[in-house]
JSON list of C-alpha atoms in Angstrom, two decimals:
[
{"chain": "L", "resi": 66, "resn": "UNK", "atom": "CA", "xyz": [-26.29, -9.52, -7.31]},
{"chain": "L", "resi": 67, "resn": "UNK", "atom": "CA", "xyz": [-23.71, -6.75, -7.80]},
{"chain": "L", "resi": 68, "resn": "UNK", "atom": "CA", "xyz": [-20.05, -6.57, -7.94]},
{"chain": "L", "resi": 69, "resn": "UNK", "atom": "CA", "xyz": [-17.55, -5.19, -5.86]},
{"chain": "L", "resi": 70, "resn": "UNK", "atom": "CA", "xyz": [-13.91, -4.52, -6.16]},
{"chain": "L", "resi": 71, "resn": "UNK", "atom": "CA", "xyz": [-12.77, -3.56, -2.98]},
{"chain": "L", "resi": 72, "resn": "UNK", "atom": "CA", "xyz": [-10.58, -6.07, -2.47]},
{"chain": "L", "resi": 73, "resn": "UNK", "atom": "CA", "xyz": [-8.61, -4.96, -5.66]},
{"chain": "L", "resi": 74, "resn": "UNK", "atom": "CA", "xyz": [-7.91, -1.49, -3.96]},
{"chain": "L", "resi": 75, "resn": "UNK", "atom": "CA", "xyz": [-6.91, -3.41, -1.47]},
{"chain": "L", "resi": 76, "resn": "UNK", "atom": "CA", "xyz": [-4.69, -5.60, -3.48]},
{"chain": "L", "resi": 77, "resn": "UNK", "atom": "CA", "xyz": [-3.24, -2.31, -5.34]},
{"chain": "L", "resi": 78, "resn": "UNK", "atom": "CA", "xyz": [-2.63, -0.84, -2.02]},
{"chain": "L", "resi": 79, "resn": "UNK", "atom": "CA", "xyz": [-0.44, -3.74, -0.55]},
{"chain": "L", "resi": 80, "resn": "UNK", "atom": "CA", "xyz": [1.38, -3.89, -3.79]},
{"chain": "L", "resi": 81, "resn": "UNK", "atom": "CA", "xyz": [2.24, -0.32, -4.01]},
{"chain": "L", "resi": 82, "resn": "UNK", "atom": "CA", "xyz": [0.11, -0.23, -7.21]},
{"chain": "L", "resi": 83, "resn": "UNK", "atom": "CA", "xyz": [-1.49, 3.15, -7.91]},
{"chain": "L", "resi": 84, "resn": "UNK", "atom": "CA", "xyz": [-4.55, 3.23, -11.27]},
{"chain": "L", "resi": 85, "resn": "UNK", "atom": "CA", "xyz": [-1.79, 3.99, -13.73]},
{"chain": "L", "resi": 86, "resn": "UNK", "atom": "CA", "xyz": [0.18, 1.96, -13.12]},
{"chain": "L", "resi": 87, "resn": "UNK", "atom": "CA", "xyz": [-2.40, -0.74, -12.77]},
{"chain": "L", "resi": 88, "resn": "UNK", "atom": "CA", "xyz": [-3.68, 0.63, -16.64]},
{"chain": "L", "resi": 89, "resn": "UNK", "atom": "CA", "xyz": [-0.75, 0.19, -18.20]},
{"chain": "L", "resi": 90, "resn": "UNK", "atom": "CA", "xyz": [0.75, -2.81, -16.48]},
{"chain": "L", "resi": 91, "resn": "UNK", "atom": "CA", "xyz": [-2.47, -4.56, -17.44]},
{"chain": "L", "resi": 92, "resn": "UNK", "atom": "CA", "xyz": [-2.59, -2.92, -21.09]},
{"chain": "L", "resi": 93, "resn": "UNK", "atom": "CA", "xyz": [-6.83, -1.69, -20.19]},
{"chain": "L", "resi": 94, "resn": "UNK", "atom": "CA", "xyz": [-8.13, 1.93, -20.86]},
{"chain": "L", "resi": 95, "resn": "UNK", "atom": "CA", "xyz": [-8.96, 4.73, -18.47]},
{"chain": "L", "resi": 96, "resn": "UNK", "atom": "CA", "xyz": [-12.73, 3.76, -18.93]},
{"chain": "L", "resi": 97, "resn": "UNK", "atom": "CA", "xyz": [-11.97, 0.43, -17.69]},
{"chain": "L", "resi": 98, "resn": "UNK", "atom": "CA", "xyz": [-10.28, 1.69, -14.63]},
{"chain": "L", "resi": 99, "resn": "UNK", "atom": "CA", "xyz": [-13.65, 3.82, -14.04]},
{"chain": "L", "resi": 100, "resn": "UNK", "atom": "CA", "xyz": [-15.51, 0.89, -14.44]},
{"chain": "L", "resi": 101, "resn": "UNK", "atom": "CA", "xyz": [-13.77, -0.44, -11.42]},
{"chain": "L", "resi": 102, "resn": "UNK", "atom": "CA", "xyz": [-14.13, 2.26, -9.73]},
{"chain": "L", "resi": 103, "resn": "UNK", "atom": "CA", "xyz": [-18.03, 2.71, -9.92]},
{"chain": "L", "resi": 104, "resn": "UNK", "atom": "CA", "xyz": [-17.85, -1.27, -9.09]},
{"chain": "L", "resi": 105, "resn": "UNK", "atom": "CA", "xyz": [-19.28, -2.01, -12.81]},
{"chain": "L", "resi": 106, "resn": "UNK", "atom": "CA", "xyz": [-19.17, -5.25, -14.20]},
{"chain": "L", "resi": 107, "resn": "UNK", "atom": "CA", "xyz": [-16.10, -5.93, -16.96]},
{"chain": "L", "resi": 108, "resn": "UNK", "atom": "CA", "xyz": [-15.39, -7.98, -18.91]},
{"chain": "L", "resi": 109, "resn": "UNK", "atom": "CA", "xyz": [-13.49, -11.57, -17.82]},
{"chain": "L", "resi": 110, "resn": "UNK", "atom": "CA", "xyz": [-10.86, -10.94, -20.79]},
{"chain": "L", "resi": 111, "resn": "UNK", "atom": "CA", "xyz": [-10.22, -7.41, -18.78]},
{"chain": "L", "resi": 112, "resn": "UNK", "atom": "CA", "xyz": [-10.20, -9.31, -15.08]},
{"chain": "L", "resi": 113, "resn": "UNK", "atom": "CA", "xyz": [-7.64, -12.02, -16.86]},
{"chain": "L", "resi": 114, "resn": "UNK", "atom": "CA", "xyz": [-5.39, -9.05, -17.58]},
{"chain": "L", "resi": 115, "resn": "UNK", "atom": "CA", "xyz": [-5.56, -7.32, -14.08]},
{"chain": "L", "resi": 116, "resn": "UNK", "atom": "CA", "xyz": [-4.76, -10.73, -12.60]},
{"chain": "L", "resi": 117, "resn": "UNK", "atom": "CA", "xyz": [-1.32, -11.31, -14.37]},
{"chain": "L", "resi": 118, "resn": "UNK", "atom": "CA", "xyz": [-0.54, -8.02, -14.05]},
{"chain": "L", "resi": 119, "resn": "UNK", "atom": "CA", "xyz": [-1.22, -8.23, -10.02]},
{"chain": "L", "resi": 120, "resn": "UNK", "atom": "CA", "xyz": [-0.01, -12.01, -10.25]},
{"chain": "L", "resi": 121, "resn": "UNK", "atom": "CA", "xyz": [-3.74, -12.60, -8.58]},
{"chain": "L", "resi": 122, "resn": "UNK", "atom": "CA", "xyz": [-6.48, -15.14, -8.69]},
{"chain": "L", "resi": 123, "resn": "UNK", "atom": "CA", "xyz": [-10.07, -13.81, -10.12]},
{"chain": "L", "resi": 124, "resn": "UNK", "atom": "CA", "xyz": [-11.42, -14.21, -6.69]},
{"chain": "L", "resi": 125, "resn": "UNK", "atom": "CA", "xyz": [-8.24, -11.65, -5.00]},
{"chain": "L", "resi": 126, "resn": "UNK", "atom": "CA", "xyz": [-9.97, -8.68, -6.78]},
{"chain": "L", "resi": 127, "resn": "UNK", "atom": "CA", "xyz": [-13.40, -9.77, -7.28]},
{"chain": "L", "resi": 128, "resn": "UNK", "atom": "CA", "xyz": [-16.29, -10.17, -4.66]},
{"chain": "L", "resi": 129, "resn": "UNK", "atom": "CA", "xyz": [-20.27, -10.60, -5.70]},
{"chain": "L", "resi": 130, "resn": "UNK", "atom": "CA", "xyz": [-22.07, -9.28, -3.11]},
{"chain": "L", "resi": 131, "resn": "UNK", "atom": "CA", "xyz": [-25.70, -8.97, -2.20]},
{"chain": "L", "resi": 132, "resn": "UNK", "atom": "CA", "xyz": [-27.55, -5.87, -3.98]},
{"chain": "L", "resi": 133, "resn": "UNK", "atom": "CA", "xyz": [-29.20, -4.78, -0.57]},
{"chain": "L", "resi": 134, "resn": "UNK", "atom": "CA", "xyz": [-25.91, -4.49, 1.15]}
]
């Protein structure tokens, strides 16, 4: 299983949110943002923090999807 955070971009989009703003809103580092980005796994302390910045459920910016996909 692998992770995907598409949805999140998509989140950030509708909100008018751009990465900055997302890193410091949500008080996470640059390498957490590139995490993201490269659809690494973080930690659930980190996710906690992007959802009350994005006032968000875990499941709004998170998606496991199937490795083969």
């Amino acid at each position: 299983m692998a992770v995907s955070y598409s949805n999140l971009w998509k989140l950030m989009i509708d909100k008018n949110v751009n990465k900055t703003q997302l890193k410091e809103a949500a008080h996470i580092s640059t390498n957490v943002v590139a995490k993201l980005g490269k659809n690494e796994r973080i930690s659930l302390e980190t996710l906690e923090k992007i959802c009350k910045a994005l006032d968000c459920e875990i499941g709004d910016i998170v998606n496991i999807v199937d490795e083969e996909q």
